mmCIF file of C-alpha atoms in Angstrom:
data_model
loop_
_atom_site.group_PDB
_atom_site.id
_atom_site.type_symbol
_atom_site.label_atom_id
_atom_site.label_comp_id
_atom_site.label_asym_id
_atom_site.label_seq_id
_atom_site.Cartn_x
_atom_site.Cartn_y
_atom_site.Cartn_z
ATOM 1 C CA MET A 1 10.136 -41.563 -4.584
ATOM 2 C CA GLY A 2 8.409 -44.393 -3.161
ATOM 3 C CA ARG A 3 5.037 -44.531 -1.186
ATOM 4 C CA ALA A 4 4.538 -45.870 2.034
ATOM 5 C CA ASN A 5 6.619 -49.089 2.344
ATOM 6 C CA ARG A 6 6.833 -49.695 -1.348
ATOM 7 C CA ALA A 7 9.662 -48.211 -3.339
ATOM 8 C CA ARG A 8 9.017 -46.800 -6.915
ATOM 9 C CA ALA A 9 10.170 -49.935 -8.434
ATOM 10 C CA ASN A 10 8.327 -49.742 -11.706
ATOM 11 C CA HIS A 11 10.974 -47.379 -13.261
ATOM 12 C CA ASP A 12 13.969 -49.605 -12.194
ATOM 13 C CA PRO A 13 14.645 -52.157 -15.061
ATOM 14 C CA PHE A 14 16.529 -54.517 -12.508
ATOM 15 C CA TRP A 15 13.406 -54.812 -10.144
ATOM 16 C CA ALA A 16 11.762 -58.108 -9.526
ATOM 17 C CA PRO A 17 9.337 -58.961 -6.947
ATOM 18 C CA SER A 18 10.373 -61.446 -4.287
ATOM 19 C CA GLY A 19 8.985 -63.269 -1.138
ATOM 20 C CA ASP A 20 12.154 -62.064 0.773
ATOM 21 C CA PRO A 21 12.297 -58.186 -0.184
ATOM 22 C CA VAL A 22 14.734 -57.224 2.502
ATOM 23 C CA ASN A 23 17.480 -59.533 1.209
ATOM 24 C CA SER A 24 16.727 -59.544 -2.485
ATOM 25 C CA GLY A 25 14.471 -57.811 -5.103
ATOM 26 C CA VAL A 26 16.205 -54.763 -6.020
ATOM 27 C CA ALA A 27 14.417 -51.668 -4.453
ATOM 28 C CA GLU A 28 11.703 -53.732 -2.726
ATOM 29 C CA GLY A 29 12.973 -52.926 0.737
ATOM 30 C CA GLY A 30 10.400 -51.171 2.794
ATOM 31 C CA ALA A 31 10.604 -47.731 4.136
ATOM 32 C CA ASN A 32 11.976 -48.915 7.349
ATOM 33 C CA ALA A 33 13.760 -52.172 6.170
ATOM 34 C CA PRO A 34 17.786 -51.926 4.563
ATOM 35 C CA GLY A 35 16.604 -53.428 1.320
ATOM 36 C CA GLY A 36 18.471 -55.594 -0.735
ATOM 37 C CA PRO A 37 21.623 -55.131 -3.084
ATOM 38 C CA GLY A 38 20.851 -52.175 -5.064
ATOM 39 C CA ARG A 39 21.624 -49.981 -8.140
ATOM 40 C CA ILE A 40 21.792 -46.496 -9.278
ATOM 41 C CA VAL A 41 19.577 -46.204 -12.520
ATOM 42 C CA LEU A 42 20.058 -43.163 -14.587
ATOM 43 C CA GLN A 43 17.242 -42.347 -16.952
ATOM 44 C CA TRP A 44 16.258 -39.910 -19.446
ATOM 45 C CA ARG A 45 13.674 -39.357 -22.024
ATOM 46 C CA GLY A 46 15.795 -39.190 -24.844
ATOM 47 C CA LEU A 47 16.325 -36.399 -27.728
ATOM 48 C CA PRO A 48 13.634 -34.086 -28.433
ATOM 49 C CA VAL A 49 12.319 -35.380 -31.820
ATOM 50 C CA ASP A 50 9.268 -33.930 -32.842
ATOM 51 C CA ARG A 51 8.956 -35.124 -36.536
ATOM 52 C CA LEU A 52 10.357 -37.965 -38.777
ATOM 53 C CA ALA A 53 10.552 -36.774 -42.577
ATOM 54 C CA GLN A 54 10.722 -39.399 -45.107
ATOM 55 C CA VAL A 55 14.145 -38.746 -47.356
ATOM 56 C CA THR A 56 13.360 -41.587 -49.811
ATOM 57 C CA GLY A 57 9.833 -41.344 -50.544
ATOM 58 C CA THR A 58 6.752 -42.867 -49.364
ATOM 59 C CA ASP A 59 6.075 -45.481 -51.837
ATOM 60 C CA VAL A 60 8.722 -47.814 -53.279
ATOM 61 C CA THR A 61 8.135 -50.462 -56.041
ATOM 62 C CA THR A 62 10.243 -53.665 -56.571
ATOM 63 C CA GLN A 63 10.248 -57.148 -58.476
ATOM 64 C CA PRO A 64 9.767 -60.144 -56.851
ATOM 65 C CA GLY A 65 12.957 -61.329 -55.521
ATOM 66 C CA THR A 66 14.762 -58.194 -55.834
ATOM 67 C CA ASP A 67 16.318 -56.112 -52.905
ATOM 68 C CA VAL A 68 15.054 -52.972 -51.624
ATOM 69 C CA LYS A 69 17.466 -50.078 -51.317
ATOM 70 C CA PRO A 70 17.978 -48.523 -47.987
ATOM 71 C CA LEU A 71 15.225 -45.949 -46.441
ATOM 72 C CA ALA A 72 15.857 -43.175 -44.618
ATOM 73 C CA VAL A 73 14.519 -40.632 -42.459
ATOM 74 C CA LEU A 74 15.422 -37.175 -41.121
ATOM 75 C CA ALA A 75 14.991 -36.309 -37.418
ATOM 76 C CA GLN A 76 13.830 -32.767 -36.720
ATOM 77 C CA GLY A 77 13.096 -31.050 -33.529
ATOM 78 C CA LYS A 78 10.037 -28.435 -32.969
ATOM 79 C CA ASP A 79 12.190 -25.826 -34.234
ATOM 80 C CA GLY A 80 12.730 -27.768 -37.294
ATOM 81 C CA LYS A 81 16.475 -28.273 -36.894
ATOM 82 C CA PRO A 82 18.052 -31.806 -37.517
ATOM 83 C CA VAL A 83 18.479 -33.903 -34.340
ATOM 84 C CA ALA A 84 21.851 -35.765 -34.276
ATOM 85 C CA ASP A 85 22.335 -39.013 -32.312
ATOM 86 C CA ALA A 86 18.815 -39.878 -32.080
ATOM 87 C CA SER A 87 17.855 -43.590 -31.804
ATOM 88 C CA VAL A 88 15.369 -44.766 -34.928
ATOM 89 C CA THR A 89 13.986 -48.145 -34.603
ATOM 90 C CA TYR A 90 13.126 -49.653 -37.927
ATOM 91 C CA THR A 91 10.397 -52.488 -37.739
ATOM 92 C CA ILE A 92 8.924 -54.320 -40.862
ATOM 93 C CA GLU A 93 5.162 -55.174 -40.938
ATOM 94 C CA ASP A 94 4.510 -58.174 -43.221
ATOM 95 C CA PRO A 95 0.758 -58.710 -43.585
ATOM 96 C CA ASP A 96 1.075 -60.478 -47.049
ATOM 97 C CA GLY A 97 3.858 -63.044 -45.964
ATOM 98 C CA LEU A 98 6.576 -61.525 -48.171
ATOM 99 C CA LYS A 99 9.147 -62.446 -45.726
ATOM 100 C CA PRO A 100 11.075 -59.152 -45.810
ATOM 101 C CA PHE A 101 14.124 -58.992 -43.855
ATOM 102 C CA PHE A 102 16.954 -56.323 -43.026
ATOM 103 C CA TYR A 103 20.559 -57.261 -43.845
ATOM 104 C CA LEU A 104 22.301 -56.668 -40.564
ATOM 105 C CA THR A 105 26.099 -56.299 -40.267
ATOM 106 C CA GLY A 106 27.772 -58.506 -37.602
ATOM 107 C CA GLY A 107 24.475 -60.278 -36.806
ATOM 108 C CA PRO A 108 21.719 -62.586 -37.997
ATOM 109 C CA ASP A 109 19.122 -60.829 -40.518
ATOM 110 C CA ASP A 110 16.021 -59.529 -38.766
ATOM 111 C CA ASP A 111 12.882 -57.649 -39.261
ATOM 112 C CA GLN A 112 13.889 -55.061 -36.702
ATOM 113 C CA THR A 113 16.862 -52.895 -36.306
ATOM 114 C CA VAL A 114 17.927 -49.603 -34.451
ATOM 115 C CA VAL A 115 19.816 -46.829 -36.286
ATOM 116 C CA ALA A 116 21.416 -43.764 -34.682
ATOM 117 C CA THR A 117 20.941 -40.305 -36.758
ATOM 118 C CA ASP A 118 24.021 -38.735 -38.021
ATOM 119 C CA ALA A 119 25.228 -35.014 -37.727
ATOM 120 C CA GLN A 120 22.452 -34.068 -40.627
ATOM 121 C CA GLY A 121 19.861 -35.902 -38.419
ATOM 122 C CA ARG A 122 19.120 -38.762 -41.061
ATOM 123 C CA ALA A 123 18.985 -42.379 -40.388
ATOM 124 C CA GLN A 124 19.185 -44.735 -43.137
ATOM 125 C CA SER A 125 17.861 -48.601 -42.711
ATOM 126 C CA PRO A 126 20.067 -51.231 -44.179
ATOM 127 C CA TRP A 127 19.199 -53.059 -47.398
ATOM 128 C CA ILE A 128 16.069 -55.266 -47.337
ATOM 129 C CA GLY A 129 15.929 -58.769 -48.801
ATOM 130 C CA LEU A 130 12.746 -60.641 -49.616
ATOM 131 C CA GLY A 131 12.251 -64.281 -48.671
ATOM 132 C CA SER A 132 9.809 -65.137 -51.153
ATOM 133 C CA ARG A 133 8.748 -64.278 -54.943
ATOM 134 C CA LYS A 134 5.293 -63.577 -54.095
ATOM 135 C CA GLU A 135 3.539 -60.130 -55.077
ATOM 136 C CA GLY A 136 2.238 -58.072 -52.297
ATOM 137 C CA SER A 137 3.192 -55.285 -50.167
ATOM 138 C CA PHE A 138 4.732 -54.575 -46.764
ATOM 139 C CA THR A 139 5.213 -51.702 -44.398
ATOM 140 C CA VAL A 140 8.540 -50.400 -43.063
ATOM 141 C CA ARG A 141 7.894 -48.249 -39.787
ATOM 142 C CA ALA A 142 10.312 -45.862 -38.406
ATOM 143 C CA LYS A 143 9.861 -44.735 -34.903
ATOM 144 C CA THR A 144 11.816 -42.718 -32.291
ATOM 145 C CA LEU A 145 10.543 -41.156 -28.979
ATOM 146 C CA GLY A 146 7.983 -38.575 -29.874
ATOM 147 C CA ALA A 147 7.641 -39.113 -33.849
ATOM 148 C CA SER A 148 7.023 -42.114 -36.429
ATOM 149 C CA THR A 149 6.458 -42.628 -40.045
ATOM 150 C CA ALA A 150 5.739 -45.425 -42.395
ATOM 151 C CA PHE A 151 6.983 -46.457 -45.738
ATOM 152 C CA THR A 152 4.801 -48.688 -48.148
ATOM 153 C CA VAL A 153 6.904 -51.216 -50.399
ATOM 154 C CA ARG A 154 5.127 -52.927 -53.240
ATOM 155 C CA VAL A 155 6.400 -56.043 -54.606
ATOM 156 C CA LYS A 156 4.951 -56.630 -58.236
ATOM 157 C CA GLU A 157 5.899 -58.207 -61.499
ATOM 158 C CA SER A 158 6.725 -55.888 -64.239
ATOM 159 C CA PRO A 159 7.965 -56.541 -67.831
ATOM 160 C CA TYR A 160 10.154 -53.640 -67.201
ATOM 161 C CA THR A 161 13.394 -53.159 -65.410
ATOM 162 C CA VAL A 162 14.685 -50.016 -64.433
ATOM 163 C CA SER A 163 18.519 -49.340 -63.260
ATOM 164 C CA ALA A 164 20.601 -46.267 -62.692
ATOM 165 C CA SER A 165 22.990 -46.112 -65.447
ATOM 166 C CA ASP A 166 24.968 -42.426 -64.577
ATOM 167 C CA GLY A 167 24.630 -39.836 -62.194
ATOM 168 C CA ASP A 168 24.106 -41.808 -58.850
ATOM 169 C CA LYS A 169 26.123 -40.939 -55.655
ATOM 170 C CA GLN A 170 27.291 -37.538 -56.849
ATOM 171 C CA LYS A 171 27.711 -34.271 -54.960
ATOM 172 C CA ALA A 172 26.904 -30.609 -55.611
ATOM 173 C CA GLU A 173 27.210 -27.342 -53.563
ATOM 174 C CA GLN A 174 24.051 -25.422 -52.674
ATOM 175 C CA GLY A 175 22.717 -23.829 -55.758
ATOM 176 C CA GLN A 176 24.912 -25.280 -58.323
ATOM 177 C CA ASP A 177 24.013 -27.950 -60.895
ATOM 178 C CA PHE A 178 25.128 -31.447 -60.438
ATOM 179 C CA ALA A 179 27.759 -32.297 -62.835
ATOM 180 C CA ASP A 180 26.500 -35.585 -64.200
ATOM 181 C CA ALA A 181 22.858 -35.778 -65.596
ATOM 182 C CA LEU A 182 20.853 -38.796 -64.110
ATOM 183 C CA VAL A 183 20.378 -41.614 -66.652
ATOM 184 C CA ALA A 184 18.066 -44.527 -66.274
ATOM 185 C CA ARG A 185 18.460 -47.651 -68.390
ATOM 186 C CA VAL A 186 15.110 -49.564 -69.240
ATOM 187 C CA VAL A 187 15.113 -53.373 -70.070
ATOM 188 C CA LYS A 188 11.658 -55.028 -71.224
ATOM 189 C CA SER A 189 11.212 -58.425 -71.018
ATOM 190 C CA GLY A 190 14.995 -59.196 -70.903
ATOM 191 C CA LYS A 191 15.951 -56.921 -73.794
ATOM 192 C CA THR A 192 16.691 -53.181 -74.349
ATOM 193 C CA ALA A 193 13.210 -51.188 -73.961
ATOM 194 C CA PRO A 194 12.205 -49.548 -77.488
ATOM 195 C CA ALA A 195 13.166 -46.031 -78.027
ATOM 196 C CA GLY A 196 10.585 -43.663 -76.883
ATOM 197 C CA THR A 197 9.531 -45.504 -73.728
ATOM 198 C CA GLU A 198 8.516 -42.746 -71.111
ATOM 199 C CA VAL A 199 10.447 -42.687 -67.737
ATOM 200 C CA GLU A 200 9.495 -40.492 -64.983
ATOM 201 C CA PHE A 201 12.132 -39.072 -62.586
ATOM 202 C CA ARG A 202 10.846 -37.692 -59.403
ATOM 203 C CA VAL A 203 12.648 -36.008 -56.467
ATOM 204 C CA GLU A 204 11.469 -37.674 -53.129
ATOM 205 C CA ASP A 205 11.327 -34.526 -51.434
ATOM 206 C CA THR A 206 8.795 -31.976 -51.271
ATOM 207 C CA ALA A 207 10.428 -29.308 -49.352
ATOM 208 C CA GLU A 208 11.275 -26.086 -51.169
ATOM 209 C CA ASP A 209 14.855 -26.272 -50.516
ATOM 210 C CA ALA A 210 15.489 -29.809 -52.092
ATOM 211 C CA PRO A 211 16.943 -30.084 -55.516
ATOM 212 C CA ARG A 212 14.978 -29.476 -58.498
ATOM 213 C CA PHE A 213 14.991 -30.380 -62.129
ATOM 214 C CA GLU A 214 16.466 -27.242 -64.297
ATOM 215 C CA GLY A 215 15.997 -25.169 -60.777
ATOM 216 C CA GLU A 216 11.933 -25.615 -60.735
ATOM 217 C CA ASP A 217 10.638 -29.096 -61.524
ATOM 218 C CA ARG A 218 10.249 -31.894 -58.815
ATOM 219 C CA VAL A 219 8.875 -34.407 -61.551
ATOM 220 C CA VAL A 220 9.928 -34.533 -65.314
ATOM 221 C CA ARG A 221 9.359 -37.250 -68.033
ATOM 222 C CA VAL A 222 11.767 -38.166 -70.698
ATOM 223 C CA LYS A 223 11.788 -40.926 -73.271
ATOM 224 C CA THR A 224 14.200 -43.467 -73.957
ATOM 225 C CA ASP A 225 16.753 -43.506 -77.027
ATOM 226 C CA ASP A 226 17.651 -46.444 -79.103
ATOM 227 C CA SER A 227 19.957 -47.986 -76.334
ATOM 228 C CA GLY A 228 17.055 -47.827 -73.818
ATOM 229 C CA LYS A 229 18.606 -45.058 -71.795
ATOM 230 C CA ALA A 230 16.674 -41.926 -70.833
ATOM 231 C CA THR A 231 18.391 -38.801 -69.565
ATOM 232 C CA ALA A 232 17.027 -36.451 -66.957
ATOM 233 C CA PRO A 233 17.351 -32.499 -67.382
ATOM 234 C CA ALA A 234 19.970 -30.948 -65.319
ATOM 235 C CA LEU A 235 19.317 -31.289 -61.489
ATOM 236 C CA THR A 236 20.139 -28.271 -59.543
ATOM 237 C CA ALA A 237 20.952 -28.372 -55.808
ATOM 238 C CA GLY A 238 18.696 -26.308 -53.555
ATOM 239 C CA GLU A 239 19.507 -24.639 -50.149
ATOM 240 C CA GLY A 240 18.938 -27.854 -48.258
ATOM 241 C CA THR A 241 21.891 -29.986 -47.456
ATOM 242 C CA GLY A 242 22.077 -33.681 -47.094
ATOM 243 C CA THR A 243 21.202 -36.735 -49.476
ATOM 244 C CA TYR A 244 18.397 -36.708 -51.368
ATOM 245 C CA THR A 245 16.747 -39.559 -53.267
ATOM 246 C CA VAL A 246 15.274 -39.396 -56.957
ATOM 247 C CA ALA A 247 13.462 -42.058 -58.194
ATOM 248 C CA ALA A 248 13.115 -43.088 -61.720
ATOM 249 C CA SER A 249 10.083 -45.335 -62.843
ATOM 250 C CA VAL A 250 8.228 -47.159 -65.790
ATOM 251 C CA GLY A 251 4.996 -48.476 -64.966
ATOM 252 C CA ASP A 252 5.747 -50.762 -61.630
ATOM 253 C CA ALA A 253 9.302 -50.715 -62.242
ATOM 254 C CA MET A 254 11.555 -48.153 -60.421
ATOM 255 C CA THR A 255 15.022 -47.572 -59.148
ATOM 256 C CA GLN A 256 16.487 -44.779 -57.288
ATOM 257 C CA PHE A 257 19.258 -41.966 -57.211
ATOM 258 C CA ALA A 258 21.174 -41.018 -54.196
ATOM 259 C CA VAL A 259 22.476 -37.190 -54.374
ATOM 260 C CA GLU A 260 24.066 -35.067 -52.016
ATOM 261 C CA VAL A 261 24.212 -31.574 -51.510
ATOM 262 C CA VAL A 262 26.874 -30.005 -49.501
ATOM 263 C CA GLU A 263 27.396 -26.590 -48.210
ATOM 264 C CA GLY A 264 29.073 -24.160 -50.504
ATOM 265 C CA ASP A 265 32.386 -22.589 -49.374
ATOM 266 C CA GLY A 266 31.201 -19.098 -50.823
ATOM 267 C CA SER A 267 34.275 -18.736 -52.813
ATOM 268 C CA GLU A 268 34.044 -18.100 -56.814
ATOM 269 C CA GLU A 269 36.757 -18.574 -59.438
ATOM 270 C CA PRO A 270 38.561 -15.555 -60.453
ATOM 271 C CA GLY A 271 37.276 -14.178 -63.934
ATOM 272 C CA PRO A 272 39.239 -11.980 -66.212
ATOM 273 C CA GLY A 273 40.867 -9.064 -64.626
ATOM 274 C CA ASP A 274 39.944 -10.080 -61.076
ATOM 275 C CA GLY A 275 42.246 -9.019 -58.450
ATOM 276 C CA SER A 276 43.051 -5.643 -60.163
ATOM 277 C CA GLY A 277 40.929 -2.898 -61.597
ATOM 278 C CA SER A 278 43.077 -3.019 -64.955
ATOM 279 C CA PRO A 279 45.088 -5.416 -66.991
ATOM 280 C CA SER A 280 48.723 -5.270 -65.379
ATOM 281 C CA PRO A 281 50.947 -2.849 -67.195
ATOM 282 C CA SER A 282 54.242 -4.140 -69.088
ATOM 283 C CA PRO A 283 57.223 -4.475 -67.109
ATOM 284 C CA THR A 284 59.419 -1.374 -67.456
ATOM 285 C CA ALA A 285 62.983 -0.625 -66.619
ATOM 286 C CA ASP A 286 62.036 2.833 -65.174
ATOM 287 C CA PRO A 287 59.096 3.288 -62.772
ATOM 288 C CA SER A 288 59.029 6.864 -63.232
ATOM 289 C CA PRO A 289 59.670 7.494 -66.900
ATOM 290 C CA SER A 290 61.042 11.089 -68.059
ATOM 291 C CA ALA A 291 58.737 13.120 -69.762
ATOM 292 C CA GLU A 292 61.766 14.322 -72.016
ATOM 293 C CA PRO A 293 62.772 12.137 -75.032
ATOM 294 C CA SER A 294 65.944 10.117 -74.113
ATOM 295 C CA PRO A 295 69.283 10.743 -75.878
ATOM 296 C CA SER A 296 70.085 8.302 -78.477
ATOM 297 C CA ALA A 297 72.910 8.119 -80.853
ATOM 298 C CA SER A 298 72.227 8.460 -84.474
ATOM 299 C CA GLY A 299 72.113 5.451 -86.716
ATOM 300 C CA THR A 300 70.724 3.005 -84.256
ATOM 301 C CA SER A 301 68.295 0.644 -85.392
ATOM 302 C CA GLY A 302 65.558 0.531 -82.266
ATOM 303 C CA THR A 303 62.920 2.943 -81.595
ATOM 304 C CA THR A 304 62.238 4.251 -77.877
ATOM 305 C CA GLY A 305 58.499 4.989 -76.752
ATOM 306 C CA GLY A 306 57.813 7.411 -74.241
ATOM 307 C CA ASP A 307 57.509 5.322 -71.363
ATOM 308 C CA GLY A 308 61.098 4.212 -71.520
ATOM 309 C CA THR A 309 60.809 0.516 -73.084
ATOM 310 C CA SER A 310 62.220 -0.313 -76.300
ATOM 311 C CA THR A 311 59.644 -1.564 -78.837
ATOM 312 C CA THR A 312 62.067 -3.692 -80.541
ATOM 313 C CA GLY A 313 65.292 -5.143 -79.205
ATOM 314 C CA GLY A 314 67.505 -2.883 -77.408
ATOM 315 C CA THR A 315 67.992 -2.282 -73.853
ATOM 316 C CA SER A 316 66.951 0.589 -71.598
ATOM 317 C CA THR A 317 69.244 2.073 -69.015
ATOM 318 C CA ASN A 318 68.050 4.491 -66.048
ATOM 319 C CA LEU A 319 70.370 7.612 -65.642
ATOM 320 C CA ASP A 320 69.318 10.674 -63.526
ATOM 321 C CA GLY A 321 65.686 9.762 -63.447
ATOM 322 C CA GLY A 322 65.440 9.504 -67.342
ATOM 323 C CA SER A 323 66.163 6.623 -69.722
ATOM 324 C CA LEU A 324 68.792 5.867 -72.466
ATOM 325 C CA ALA A 325 67.836 3.527 -75.278
ATOM 326 C CA SER A 326 71.008 2.134 -76.895
ATOM 327 C CA THR A 327 71.269 -0.215 -79.752
ATOM 328 C CA GLY A 328 73.926 -1.140 -82.010
ATOM 329 C CA ALA A 329 77.704 0.102 -82.306
ATOM 330 C CA GLY A 330 77.081 3.585 -81.715
ATOM 331 C CA GLY A 331 75.163 3.059 -78.421
ATOM 332 C CA ILE A 332 77.945 0.537 -77.267
ATOM 333 C CA GLY A 333 80.586 3.214 -78.174
ATOM 334 C CA LEU A 334 78.611 6.169 -76.112
ATOM 335 C CA LEU A 335 78.489 3.624 -73.092
ATOM 336 C CA LEU A 336 82.465 2.884 -73.291
ATOM 337 C CA ALA A 337 83.369 6.658 -73.503
ATOM 338 C CA ALA A 338 81.216 7.283 -70.439
ATOM 339 C CA ALA A 339 82.445 4.598 -68.471
ATOM 340 C CA ALA A 340 86.167 5.865 -69.515
ATOM 341 C CA GLY A 341 85.240 9.338 -68.089
ATOM 342 C CA LEU A 342 83.954 8.213 -64.907
ATOM 343 C CA ALA A 343 86.811 5.842 -64.374
ATOM 344 C CA ALA A 344 89.233 8.932 -64.599
ATOM 345 C CA VAL A 345 87.683 10.949 -62.220
ATOM 346 C CA GLY A 346 86.276 8.293 -59.975
ATOM 347 C CA PHE A 347 88.861 8.503 -57.181
ATOM 348 C CA ALA A 348 88.335 12.233 -56.927
ATOM 349 C CA ALA A 349 84.520 11.773 -56.979
ATOM 350 C CA PHE A 350 84.923 9.278 -54.215
ATOM 351 C CA ARG A 351 87.141 11.449 -52.118
ATOM 352 C CA PHE A 352 85.337 14.710 -52.272
ATOM 353 C CA ALA A 353 81.780 12.969 -52.262
ATOM 354 C CA PRO A 354 80.708 14.168 -48.802
ATOM 355 C CA ARG A 355 80.983 17.866 -50.249
ATOM 356 C CA LEU A 356 79.021 17.182 -53.177
ATOM 357 C CA LYS A 357 75.316 17.955 -53.350
ATOM 358 C CA LEU A 358 73.737 15.994 -56.067
ATOM 359 C CA ARG A 359 70.967 17.743 -57.895
ATOM 360 C CA SER A 360 68.001 16.214 -59.741
ATOM 361 C CA ARG A 361 66.478 17.805 -62.925
ATOM 362 C CA ASP A 362 63.841 19.227 -60.776
ATOM 363 C CA ASP A 363 66.564 21.600 -59.100
ATOM 364 C CA VAL A 364 67.740 22.882 -62.391
#
């Protein structure tokens, strides 16, 4: 609402003062004047970001002339939950004249850029280049409506160079170990660092649900082998999800690993015997074996167990609820004789079948 004959123009980004406010000057028309050509301006205060948490650590050290990996923040609301689609402005402050700049896609490099948070509430800056080979430091400030934080980047000469050899950019489910160990390679003055050079691995997140080495340590120190490589202990994912940074450093030289924790699907691989209370029984020809021994022709070579299955090479045939194990010539003869008898009375059995009442052994 305006006051007296003056419209509330200070909230209109298109407003401009004019000597002829009736015919020009958006929103400058008086209370009784028609005013100039107007616009409807929608205004909002933005998403409620209460805190920007640093994901990649406060301090970063690099060599002169070396690019700086992207920095990242996590936007959180007052309830601690991530805020998606919030605009985060990254600005470089350069008091030492190191001439740092963001590598921007689709435009000229600059010392400022705006990035939107993703579904997990994280916003990552572009890579940062250095326009000089001087030593010093600069600040990268991340700011959104209601919150801000600052990263310090130091540029310093060091005889050491540290690089990520193995384990970078991998994923693990909540509570699980990352499949590959983090391995850093160290070079000193252009040559492989001597065995025994100490390397510090640090998870750049102080939250209790962040990944930890062997499930409990945020910082570990290990020594290089003869090839100049240092292998960190197993890294275990916590309950927090998203991308985390682990820094490996020797003196003023460092590198960073990016690891991601994803939600578990809640399934476990079945172990032995899973899916049933006991091992599956051996297949049988008769699901209801008779308690009586099955008749067999003398002189046969197989043996028959009480469950109706042959323990050697014979075959099992169900007959009136029981089982008949037949092997060899005697068994075949018995079957042929039974078949001949059935054929002789087959017609009569078929004709008088409606009058017959079959009896099982339970009726005897």
